[in-house]
PDB file of C-alpha atoms in Angstrom:
ATOM      1  CA  MET A 741       0.000   0.000   0.000  1.00 36.00           C
ATOM      2  CA  LYS A 742       1.254   3.467  -0.839  1.00 46.00           C
ATOM      3  CA  LEU A 743       1.490   5.881   2.077  1.00 55.00           C
ATOM      4  CA  PHE A 744       2.095   9.018   0.074  1.00 72.00           C
ATOM      5  CA  PRO A 745       0.542  10.608  -3.048  1.00 78.00           C
ATOM      6  CA  HIS A 746      -0.125   8.139  -5.822  1.00 79.00           C
ATOM      7  CA  PRO A 747      -1.925   8.415  -9.186  1.00 84.00           C
ATOM      8  CA  LYS A 748      -4.436   5.752  -8.082  1.00 85.00           C
ATOM      9  CA  LYS A 749      -5.741   8.189  -5.461  1.00 88.00           C
ATOM     10  CA  SER A 750      -6.205  10.962  -8.039  1.00 89.00           C
ATOM     11  CA  LYS A 751      -7.907   8.552 -10.432  1.00 91.00           C
ATOM     12  CA  SER A 752     -10.235   7.282  -7.678  1.00 92.00           C
ATOM     13  CA  LYS A 753     -11.333  10.836  -6.846  1.00 93.00           C
ATOM     14  CA  LEU A 754     -12.131  11.492 -10.518  1.00 94.00           C
ATOM     15  CA  LEU A 755     -14.061   8.231 -10.829  1.00 94.00           C
ATOM     16  CA  GLU A 756     -16.130   9.248  -7.791  1.00 96.00           C
ATOM     17  CA  GLU A 757     -16.724  12.697  -9.317  1.00 96.00           C
ATOM     18  CA  PHE A 758     -17.917  11.179 -12.607  1.00 97.00           C
ATOM     19  CA  VAL A 759     -19.905   8.216 -11.268  1.00 96.00           C
ATOM     20  CA  GLY A 760     -22.866   7.487 -13.545  1.00 97.00           C
ATOM     21  CA  LYS A 761     -21.374   9.508 -16.415  1.00 97.00           C
ATOM     22  CA  GLN A 762     -19.744   8.418 -19.669  1.00 97.00           C
ATOM     23  CA  ILE A 763     -16.151   7.265 -18.991  1.00 96.00           C
ATOM     24  CA  LEU A 764     -13.640   6.000 -21.550  1.00 94.00           C
ATOM     25  CA  ASP A 765     -10.625   4.089 -20.243  1.00 92.00           C
ATOM     26  CA  LEU A 766      -7.761   4.101 -22.755  1.00 90.00           C
ATOM     27  CA  SER A 767      -5.169   2.862 -20.301  1.00 84.00           C
ATOM     28  CA  HIS A 768      -2.328   0.849 -21.788  1.00 65.00           C
ATOM     29  CA  LYS A 769      -2.177  -1.660 -18.927  1.00 60.00           C
ATOM     30  CA  HIS A 770      -5.904  -2.453 -19.009  1.00 56.00           C
ATOM     31  CA  PRO A 771      -8.277  -3.542 -21.762  1.00 51.00           C
ATOM     32  CA  ILE A 772      -8.985  -0.645 -24.114  1.00 58.00           C
ATOM     33  CA  ASP A 773     -12.657   0.327 -24.324  1.00 64.00           C
ATOM     34  CA  ILE A 774     -12.573   0.803 -28.105  1.00 70.00           C
ATOM     35  CA  ASN A 775     -11.318  -1.549 -30.800  1.00 78.00           C
ATOM     36  CA  HIS A 776      -9.403   0.843 -33.057  1.00 83.00           C
ATOM     37  CA  ASP A 777      -5.825   1.692 -34.003  1.00 89.00           C
ATOM     38  CA  LEU A 778      -5.302   4.909 -32.006  1.00 91.00           C
ATOM     39  CA  THR A 779      -2.706   6.148 -34.506  1.00 92.00           C
ATOM     40  CA  LYS A 780      -5.422   6.454 -37.196  1.00 94.00           C
ATOM     41  CA  PHE A 781      -7.495   9.645 -37.107  1.00 95.00           C
ATOM     42  CA  PRO A 782     -10.316  10.384 -36.630  1.00 95.00           C
ATOM     43  CA  TRP A 783     -11.253   7.732 -34.092  1.00 94.00           C
ATOM     44  CA  PRO A 784     -14.644   6.071 -34.605  1.00 93.00           C
ATOM     45  CA  ILE A 785     -16.196   8.014 -31.722  1.00 94.00           C
ATOM     46  CA  SER A 786     -18.731  10.816 -31.979  1.00 96.00           C
ATOM     47  CA  GLU A 787     -17.842  14.317 -30.846  1.00 98.00           C
ATOM     48  CA  ASN A 788     -18.569  15.192 -27.203  1.00 98.00           C
ATOM     49  CA  SER A 789     -19.132  11.539 -26.217  1.00 97.00           C
ATOM     50  CA  TYR A 790     -17.343  11.247 -22.876  1.00 97.00           C
ATOM     51  CA  ASP A 791     -17.361  13.105 -19.576  1.00 98.00           C
ATOM     52  CA  LEU A 792     -14.082  11.560 -18.411  1.00 98.00           C
ATOM     53  CA  ILE A 793     -11.246   9.948 -20.352  1.00 97.00           C
ATOM     54  CA  ILE A 794      -8.506   8.030 -18.585  1.00 96.00           C
ATOM     55  CA  CYS A 795      -5.138   7.579 -20.328  1.00 95.00           C
ATOM     56  CA  GLN A 796      -2.687   5.763 -18.098  1.00 93.00           C
ATOM     57  CA  HIS A 797       0.600   4.701 -19.655  1.00 90.00           C
ATOM     58  CA  LEU A 798      -0.730   5.123 -23.191  1.00 91.00           C
ATOM     59  CA  LEU A 799       0.284   8.498 -24.620  1.00 90.00           C
ATOM     60  CA  GLU A 800       4.003   7.767 -24.490  1.00 90.00           C
ATOM     61  CA  HIS A 801       3.351   4.995 -27.053  1.00 87.00           C
ATOM     62  CA  LEU A 802       1.497   7.173 -29.596  1.00 90.00           C
ATOM     63  CA  PRO A 803       3.724   8.990 -32.118  1.00 94.00           C
ATOM     64  CA  ASP A 804       1.500  11.944 -33.106  1.00 96.00           C
ATOM     65  CA  MET A 805       0.917  13.763 -29.824  1.00 95.00           C
ATOM     66  CA  PRO A 806      -0.788  16.910 -31.258  1.00 96.00           C
ATOM     67  CA  SER A 807      -3.320  14.853 -33.246  1.00 97.00           C
ATOM     68  CA  THR A 808      -3.926  12.536 -30.295  1.00 97.00           C
ATOM     69  CA  LEU A 809      -4.615  15.430 -27.931  1.00 98.00           C
ATOM     70  CA  GLU A 810      -6.842  17.138 -30.501  1.00 98.00           C
ATOM     71  CA  GLU A 811      -8.782  13.880 -30.838  1.00 97.00           C
ATOM     72  CA  LEU A 812      -9.139  13.565 -27.064  1.00 98.00           C
ATOM     73  CA  ASN A 813     -10.417  17.147 -27.037  1.00 98.00           C
ATOM     74  CA  ARG A 814     -12.924  16.330 -29.798  1.00 98.00           C
ATOM     75  CA  ILE A 815     -14.474  13.307 -28.064  1.00 97.00           C
ATOM     76  CA  THR A 816     -14.642  14.865 -24.578  1.00 98.00           C
ATOM     77  CA  LYS A 817     -17.835  16.671 -23.606  1.00 98.00           C
ATOM     78  CA  PRO A 818     -17.656  20.358 -22.634  1.00 98.00           C
ATOM     79  CA  GLY A 819     -16.784  20.476 -18.945  1.00 97.00           C
ATOM     80  CA  GLY A 820     -15.270  16.999 -19.112  1.00 98.00           C
ATOM     81  CA  LYS A 821     -11.841  15.951 -17.909  1.00 98.00           C
ATOM     82  CA  ILE A 822      -8.940  13.936 -19.265  1.00 98.00           C
ATOM     83  CA  PHE A 823      -6.734  12.115 -16.747  1.00 97.00           C
ATOM     84  CA  ILE A 824      -3.257  11.351 -18.085  1.00 97.00           C
ATOM     85  CA  GLU A 825      -0.489   9.414 -16.371  1.00 95.00           C
ATOM     86  CA  ALA A 826       2.826   8.611 -18.021  1.00 92.00           C
ATOM     87  CA  PRO A 827       6.370   7.831 -16.910  1.00 91.00           C
ATOM     88  CA  HIS A 828       8.312  10.943 -15.962  1.00 90.00           C
ATOM     89  CA  PHE A 829      11.283  11.542 -18.272  1.00 88.00           C
ATOM     90  CA  THR A 830      13.690  10.636 -15.455  1.00 87.00           C
ATOM     91  CA  ARG A 831      12.272   7.149 -14.929  1.00 79.00           C
ATOM     92  CA  PHE A 832      14.537   4.446 -16.313  1.00 68.00           C
ATOM     93  CA  GLU A 833      11.679   2.762 -18.177  1.00 70.00           C
ATOM     94  CA  ALA A 834      10.894   6.006 -20.039  1.00 58.00           C
ATOM     95  CA  HIS A 835      14.158   5.572 -21.977  1.00 61.00           C
ATOM     96  CA  HIS A 836      14.453   1.799 -21.849  1.00 67.00           C
ATOM     97  CA  HIS A 837      11.104   0.808 -23.393  1.00 65.00           C
ATOM     98  CA  LEU A 838      11.456   0.456 -27.176  1.00 64.00           C
ATOM     99  CA  ASN A 839       7.881   1.544 -27.931  1.00 75.00           C
ATOM    100  CA  HIS A 840       8.033   4.853 -26.083  1.00 72.00           C
ATOM    101  CA  CYS A 841       7.830   7.782 -28.500  1.00 80.00           C
ATOM    102  CA  HIS A 842       7.655  10.578 -25.896  1.00 81.00           C
ATOM    103  CA  ARG A 843       9.081  11.532 -22.539  1.00 81.00           C
ATOM    104  CA  PHE A 844       7.003  13.786 -20.318  1.00 89.00           C
ATOM    105  CA  SER A 845       8.009  16.673 -18.106  1.00 93.00           C
ATOM    106  CA  PHE A 846       5.989  18.963 -15.861  1.00 94.00           C
ATOM    107  CA  GLY A 847       5.478  21.545 -18.612  1.00 94.00           C
ATOM    108  CA  PHE A 848       4.915  19.219 -21.583  1.00 94.00           C
ATOM    109  CA  PHE A 849       1.157  19.851 -21.866  1.00 96.00           C
ATOM    110  CA  ASP A 850       1.402  23.633 -21.378  1.00 95.00           C
ATOM    111  CA  TYR A 851       1.551  24.034 -25.157  1.00 93.00           C
ATOM    112  CA  PHE A 852      -1.908  22.524 -25.548  1.00 96.00           C
ATOM    113  CA  ILE A 853      -3.862  24.882 -23.306  1.00 96.00           C
ATOM    114  CA  LYS A 854      -6.793  26.801 -24.739  1.00 96.00           C
ATOM    115  CA  GLY A 855      -5.809  29.801 -26.815  1.00 94.00           C
ATOM    116  CA  ASN A 856      -2.709  28.360 -28.483  1.00 94.00           C
ATOM    117  CA  PRO A 857      -3.425  28.958 -32.197  1.00 94.00           C
ATOM    118  CA  PHE A 858      -1.267  26.007 -33.282  1.00 95.00           C
ATOM    119  CA  TYR A 859      -3.459  23.305 -31.694  1.00 95.00           C
ATOM    120  CA  LYS A 860      -7.204  22.671 -31.722  1.00 94.00           C
ATOM    121  CA  THR A 861      -7.515  22.015 -28.003  1.00 97.00           C
ATOM    122  CA  ASP A 862      -9.652  23.650 -25.343  1.00 96.00           C
ATOM    123  CA  PHE A 863      -7.722  22.521 -22.283  1.00 97.00           C
ATOM    124  CA  HIS A 864      -7.157  24.129 -18.943  1.00 97.00           C
ATOM    125  CA  ILE A 865      -4.872  22.381 -16.510  1.00 97.00           C
ATOM    126  CA  ALA A 866      -6.927  21.237 -13.537  1.00 96.00           C
ATOM    127  CA  ASP A 867      -4.151  19.392 -11.738  1.00 94.00           C
ATOM    128  CA  LYS A 868      -0.653  18.060 -12.332  1.00 95.00           C
ATOM    129  CA  TYR A 869       1.777  16.193 -10.153  1.00 96.00           C
ATOM    130  CA  ILE A 870       5.155  14.460 -10.251  1.00 96.00           C
ATOM    131  CA  TYR A 871       5.140  11.144  -8.360  1.00 95.00           C
ATOM    132  CA  PHE A 872       7.985   9.425  -6.532  1.00 94.00           C
ATOM    133  CA  ASP A 873       8.438   6.212  -4.656  1.00 90.00           C
ATOM    134  CA  ASP A 874       7.656   6.395  -0.941  1.00 86.00           C
ATOM    135  CA  LEU A 875      11.292   6.804   0.127  1.00 90.00           C
ATOM    136  CA  MET A 876      11.908   9.834  -2.113  1.00 91.00           C
ATOM    137  CA  PHE A 877       8.661  11.385  -0.971  1.00 87.00           C
ATOM    138  CA  PHE A 878       9.476  10.667   2.687  1.00 88.00           C
ATOM    139  CA  LEU A 879      12.847  12.393   2.232  1.00 92.00           C
ATOM    140  CA  GLY A 880      11.020  15.492   1.002  1.00 94.00           C
ATOM    141  CA  ILE A 881      12.074  15.206  -2.636  1.00 95.00           C
ATOM    142  CA  GLY A 882       8.467  14.795  -3.832  1.00 94.00           C
ATOM    143  CA  PHE A 883       7.293  17.782  -1.843  1.00 93.00           C
ATOM    144  CA  LEU A 884      10.090  20.025  -3.125  1.00 95.00           C
ATOM    145  CA  ALA A 885       9.803  18.775  -6.718  1.00 96.00           C
ATOM    146  CA  ASN A 886       6.114  19.657  -6.848  1.00 96.00           C
ATOM    147  CA  LEU A 887       6.636  22.970  -5.091  1.00 95.00           C
ATOM    148  CA  PHE A 888       9.455  23.938  -7.510  1.00 97.00           C
ATOM    149  CA  PRO A 889       8.978  21.661 -10.544  1.00 97.00           C
ATOM    150  CA  ARG A 890      11.073  23.639 -13.029  1.00 96.00           C
ATOM    151  CA  GLN A 891      14.049  23.832 -10.679  1.00 97.00           C
ATOM    152  CA  TYR A 892      13.702  20.135  -9.826  1.00 97.00           C
ATOM    153  CA  GLU A 893      13.680  19.110 -13.509  1.00 97.00           C
ATOM    154  CA  LYS A 894      16.611  21.372 -14.402  1.00 96.00           C
ATOM    155  CA  SER A 895      18.884  20.531 -11.482  1.00 95.00           C
ATOM    156  CA  LEU A 896      17.889  17.484  -9.449  1.00 95.00           C
ATOM    157  CA  ALA A 897      15.778  15.226 -11.642  1.00 95.00           C
ATOM    158  CA  PHE A 898      18.433  12.688 -12.597  1.00 90.00           C
ATOM    159  CA  MET A 899      19.838  12.488  -9.063  1.00 95.00           C
ATOM    160  CA  PHE A 900      16.341  11.866  -7.659  1.00 95.00           C
ATOM    161  CA  PRO A 901      14.286  10.302 -10.474  1.00 94.00           C
ATOM    162  CA  ALA A 902      10.512  10.408 -10.361  1.00 95.00           C
ATOM    163  CA  THR A 903       8.273   7.447 -11.126  1.00 92.00           C
ATOM    164  CA  SER A 904       5.496   9.100 -13.101  1.00 93.00           C
ATOM    165  CA  PHE A 905       3.811  12.308 -14.097  1.00 93.00           C
ATOM    166  CA  GLN A 906       0.070  12.924 -13.902  1.00 96.00           C
ATOM    167  CA  ILE A 907      -2.044  15.722 -15.345  1.00 97.00           C
ATOM    168  CA  THR A 908      -5.780  16.293 -15.391  1.00 97.00           C
ATOM    169  CA  LEU A 909      -7.020  18.468 -18.228  1.00 98.00           C
ATOM    170  CA  PHE A 910     -10.354  20.298 -18.026  1.00 98.00           C
ATOM    171  CA  VAL A 911     -12.073  20.642 -21.415  1.00 98.00           C
ATOM    172  CA  ASP A 912     -13.510  24.153 -21.773  1.00 97.00           C
ATOM    173  CA  LYS A 913     -15.324  24.154 -25.130  1.00 93.00           C
TER     174      LYS A 913
END
């Protein structure tokens, strides 16, 4: 059992918030709710279909990140949320896994917020967090990294690697 912050806790809170609503789970480690090659656009899903979309350990495997995020934006209802978890760029597996196309940092999704004329996304960042194992969090590394994420990633990230990165995007269409 995890004593400190963990993506499962954030996901559980979102699932409670969206109970009884349309939820699409696109997590890589679980069965995918749709039978479609996610690198082919558009996906066979109607616009504004889901209130919550969960993408755990999936986006790092998809090569066209702008198109993928635009597609997630398209199929999410106004006021919906997208929960994303991926390995942080400092995690060994982020570089070791042959199928990983992307490595994620704290500011990776900042380019996709609403108002950027280069992408068709209507996102606001509702929440984001860098996760660590319990020892690193107990030593205060997790607290400091999330308090000062840019400084952590520039100076300390490879001395104290994180396990994963999580962001929740609010869709404001």
